[in-house]
PDB file of C-alpha atoms in Angstrom:
ATOM      1  CA  GLU A 604      13.234 -37.938  -2.740  1.00 79.00           C
ATOM      2  CA  TYR A 605      13.341 -34.452  -4.215  1.00 82.00           C
ATOM      3  CA  ALA A 606      16.132 -32.070  -5.154  1.00 85.00           C
ATOM      4  CA  VAL A 607      16.063 -28.811  -7.093  1.00 87.00           C
ATOM      5  CA  LEU A 608      18.582 -27.367  -9.547  1.00 91.00           C
ATOM      6  CA  LEU A 609      19.023 -23.649  -8.821  1.00 90.00           C
ATOM      7  CA  THR A 610      20.463 -21.206 -11.351  1.00 93.00           C
ATOM      8  CA  ARG A 611      21.637 -17.691 -10.471  1.00 91.00           C
ATOM      9  CA  VAL A 612      20.579 -15.403 -13.327  1.00 92.00           C
ATOM     10  CA  SER A 613      23.412 -12.860 -12.937  1.00 93.00           C
ATOM     11  CA  ASP A 614      26.227 -15.301 -13.796  1.00 94.00           C
ATOM     12  CA  ASN A 615      24.376 -18.502 -14.789  1.00 93.00           C
ATOM     13  CA  PHE A 616      25.912 -20.388 -11.811  1.00 94.00           C
ATOM     14  CA  THR A 617      23.966 -23.594 -11.069  1.00 93.00           C
ATOM     15  CA  THR A 618      23.896 -25.865  -8.018  1.00 93.00           C
ATOM     16  CA  MET A 619      21.709 -28.671  -6.676  1.00 90.00           C
ATOM     17  CA  THR A 620      19.927 -28.365  -3.346  1.00 87.00           C
ATOM     18  CA  CYS A 621      20.172 -31.032  -0.677  1.00 83.00           C
ATOM     19  CA  VAL A 622      17.908 -34.038  -1.181  1.00 82.00           C
ATOM     20  CA  ALA A 623      14.642 -33.889   0.762  1.00 78.00           C
ATOM     21  CA  GLU A 624      13.024 -37.151   1.758  1.00 75.00           C
ATOM     22  CA  LEU A 625       9.290 -36.648   2.140  1.00 74.00           C
ATOM     23  CA  ALA A 626       6.922 -38.933   4.016  1.00 71.00           C
ATOM     24  CA  ASP A 627       3.237 -38.839   4.912  1.00 68.00           C
ATOM     25  CA  LEU A 628       3.108 -39.280   8.676  1.00 60.00           C
ATOM     26  CA  SER A 629      -0.521 -38.210   9.077  1.00 59.00           C
ATOM     27  CA  SER A 630      -1.725 -41.782   9.506  1.00 59.00           C
ATOM     28  CA  VAL A 631       0.870 -42.635  12.164  1.00 53.00           C
ATOM     29  CA  GLN A 632       0.738 -39.674  14.468  1.00 52.00           C
ATOM     30  CA  GLU A 633      -1.973 -37.628  16.010  1.00 54.00           C
ATOM     31  CA  ASN A 634      -1.777 -33.900  15.344  1.00 53.00           C
ATOM     32  CA  ARG A 635      -3.273 -31.578  17.921  1.00 54.00           C
ATOM     33  CA  VAL A 636      -3.890 -27.872  17.620  1.00 54.00           C
ATOM     34  CA  VAL A 637      -2.681 -25.677  20.489  1.00 61.00           C
ATOM     35  CA  VAL A 638      -3.824 -22.062  20.883  1.00 59.00           C
ATOM     36  CA  PHE A 639      -1.942 -19.356  22.782  1.00 60.00           C
ATOM     37  CA  SER A 640      -2.549 -15.664  23.212  1.00 65.00           C
ATOM     38  CA  ALA A 641       0.224 -13.366  21.944  1.00 60.00           C
ATOM     39  CA  ASP A 642       0.651 -11.877  25.431  1.00 64.00           C
ATOM     40  CA  GLN A 643       1.211 -15.281  27.078  1.00 66.00           C
ATOM     41  CA  GLN A 644       4.496 -17.027  27.820  1.00 71.00           C
ATOM     42  CA  VAL A 645       4.509 -20.190  25.721  1.00 76.00           C
ATOM     43  CA  GLY A 646       4.984 -23.246  27.922  1.00 77.00           C
ATOM     44  CA  VAL A 647       5.307 -26.907  27.034  1.00 80.00           C
ATOM     45  CA  GLU A 648       4.770 -29.948  29.261  1.00 80.00           C
ATOM     46  CA  SER A 649       6.934 -32.924  28.304  1.00 82.00           C
ATOM     47  CA  THR A 650       6.957 -36.440  29.718  1.00 83.00           C
ATOM     48  CA  GLN A 651      10.575 -36.914  28.649  1.00 87.00           C
ATOM     49  CA  VAL A 652      13.666 -35.041  27.522  1.00 90.00           C
ATOM     50  CA  ALA A 653      13.188 -33.787  23.958  1.00 91.00           C
ATOM     51  CA  ARG A 654      14.219 -31.196  21.415  1.00 92.00           C
ATOM     52  CA  VAL A 655      11.656 -28.931  19.792  1.00 91.00           C
ATOM     53  CA  ASN A 656      12.107 -27.089  16.508  1.00 93.00           C
ATOM     54  CA  ILE A 657       9.731 -24.177  15.983  1.00 91.00           C
ATOM     55  CA  TRP A 658       8.934 -23.494  12.320  1.00 91.00           C
ATOM     56  CA  SER A 659       6.945 -20.802  10.544  1.00 89.00           C
ATOM     57  CA  THR A 660       4.342 -22.043   8.072  1.00 86.00           C
ATOM     58  CA  SER A 661       6.643 -20.845   5.270  1.00 85.00           C
ATOM     59  CA  GLY A 662       9.316 -23.318   6.421  1.00 87.00           C
ATOM     60  CA  VAL A 663      11.662 -20.960   8.262  1.00 89.00           C
ATOM     61  CA  LEU A 664      13.261 -22.469  11.381  1.00 92.00           C
ATOM     62  CA  LEU A 665      12.646 -19.871  14.098  1.00 91.00           C
ATOM     63  CA  SER A 666      14.071 -21.584  17.166  1.00 90.00           C
ATOM     64  CA  LYS A 667      15.593 -24.797  18.493  1.00 93.00           C
ATOM     65  CA  GLU A 668      14.786 -25.526  22.124  1.00 90.00           C
ATOM     66  CA  GLN A 669      15.864 -28.269  24.529  1.00 91.00           C
ATOM     67  CA  LEU A 670      13.096 -29.586  26.790  1.00 89.00           C
ATOM     68  CA  CYS A 671      13.503 -31.203  30.184  1.00 89.00           C
ATOM     69  CA  GLU A 672      10.989 -33.595  31.669  1.00 88.00           C
ATOM     70  CA  GLY A 673       8.114 -31.551  33.135  1.00 87.00           C
ATOM     71  CA  TYR A 674       7.098 -27.952  32.430  1.00 87.00           C
ATOM     72  CA  ASN A 675       9.305 -25.838  30.127  1.00 86.00           C
ATOM     73  CA  SER A 676       9.069 -22.190  29.095  1.00 82.00           C
ATOM     74  CA  ILE A 677       9.906 -21.608  25.435  1.00 81.00           C
ATOM     75  CA  GLY A 678      12.466 -18.836  25.033  1.00 75.00           C
ATOM     76  CA  VAL A 679      11.171 -17.372  21.779  1.00 80.00           C
ATOM     77  CA  THR A 680       8.556 -14.634  21.349  1.00 79.00           C
ATOM     78  CA  LEU A 681       5.782 -15.651  18.960  1.00 82.00           C
ATOM     79  CA  ASN A 682       3.688 -13.031  17.214  1.00 83.00           C
ATOM     80  CA  LYS A 683       0.120 -13.660  16.101  1.00 83.00           C
ATOM     81  CA  GLY A 684       0.066 -16.420  13.513  1.00 85.00           C
ATOM     82  CA  VAL A 685       0.431 -20.157  12.952  1.00 87.00           C
ATOM     83  CA  TYR A 686       3.531 -22.156  13.881  1.00 89.00           C
ATOM     84  CA  ILE A 687       4.656 -25.765  13.637  1.00 89.00           C
ATOM     85  CA  PHE A 688       6.301 -27.358  16.692  1.00 89.00           C
ATOM     86  CA  GLU A 689       8.367 -30.440  15.825  1.00 91.00           C
ATOM     87  CA  PHE A 690       9.189 -32.494  18.932  1.00 90.00           C
ATOM     88  CA  ILE A 691      12.108 -34.951  18.629  1.00 91.00           C
ATOM     89  CA  PHE A 692      12.456 -37.456  21.445  1.00 90.00           C
ATOM     90  CA  GLY A 693      15.506 -39.505  22.500  1.00 86.00           C
ATOM     91  CA  ASP A 694      14.497 -42.485  20.343  1.00 87.00           C
ATOM     92  CA  ASN A 695      14.169 -40.131  17.293  1.00 84.00           C
ATOM     93  CA  GLN A 696      10.377 -40.410  17.414  1.00 87.00           C
ATOM     94  CA  ARG A 697       8.836 -37.167  16.161  1.00 87.00           C
ATOM     95  CA  GLU A 698       5.574 -35.456  16.984  1.00 86.00           C
ATOM     96  CA  ILE A 699       4.209 -32.442  15.120  1.00 87.00           C
ATOM     97  CA  GLU A 700       1.889 -29.864  16.710  1.00 85.00           C
ATOM     98  CA  GLN A 701       0.178 -26.913  15.057  1.00 86.00           C
ATOM     99  CA  VAL A 702       0.249 -23.841  17.300  1.00 85.00           C
ATOM    100  CA  PHE A 703      -2.029 -20.850  16.767  1.00 83.00           C
ATOM    101  CA  VAL A 704      -1.117 -17.583  18.454  1.00 82.00           C
ATOM    102  CA  LYS A 705      -3.979 -15.103  18.578  1.00 80.00           C
TER     103      LYS A 705
END
């Protein structure tokens, strides 16, 4: 677990961040790389109902989407770059995908 003590320089106010629990899941899940073109609609095929969080590589949450079983269009425009798609299924199982938009 990690937490960080932040101090604001202007008035010396300090506060702790939320605790982050880190885990290495690389040995338990398969990561695939998906490539899209910037002019394409991003679509996702899902075998079950799921949520997907779309993150920038700097850790900014860009979008939260709800997926139905079958084909889904993602309602966020992605510029050229690298993104992380975090799929969360009904049983709280997670799958991470790297997405390259060129």
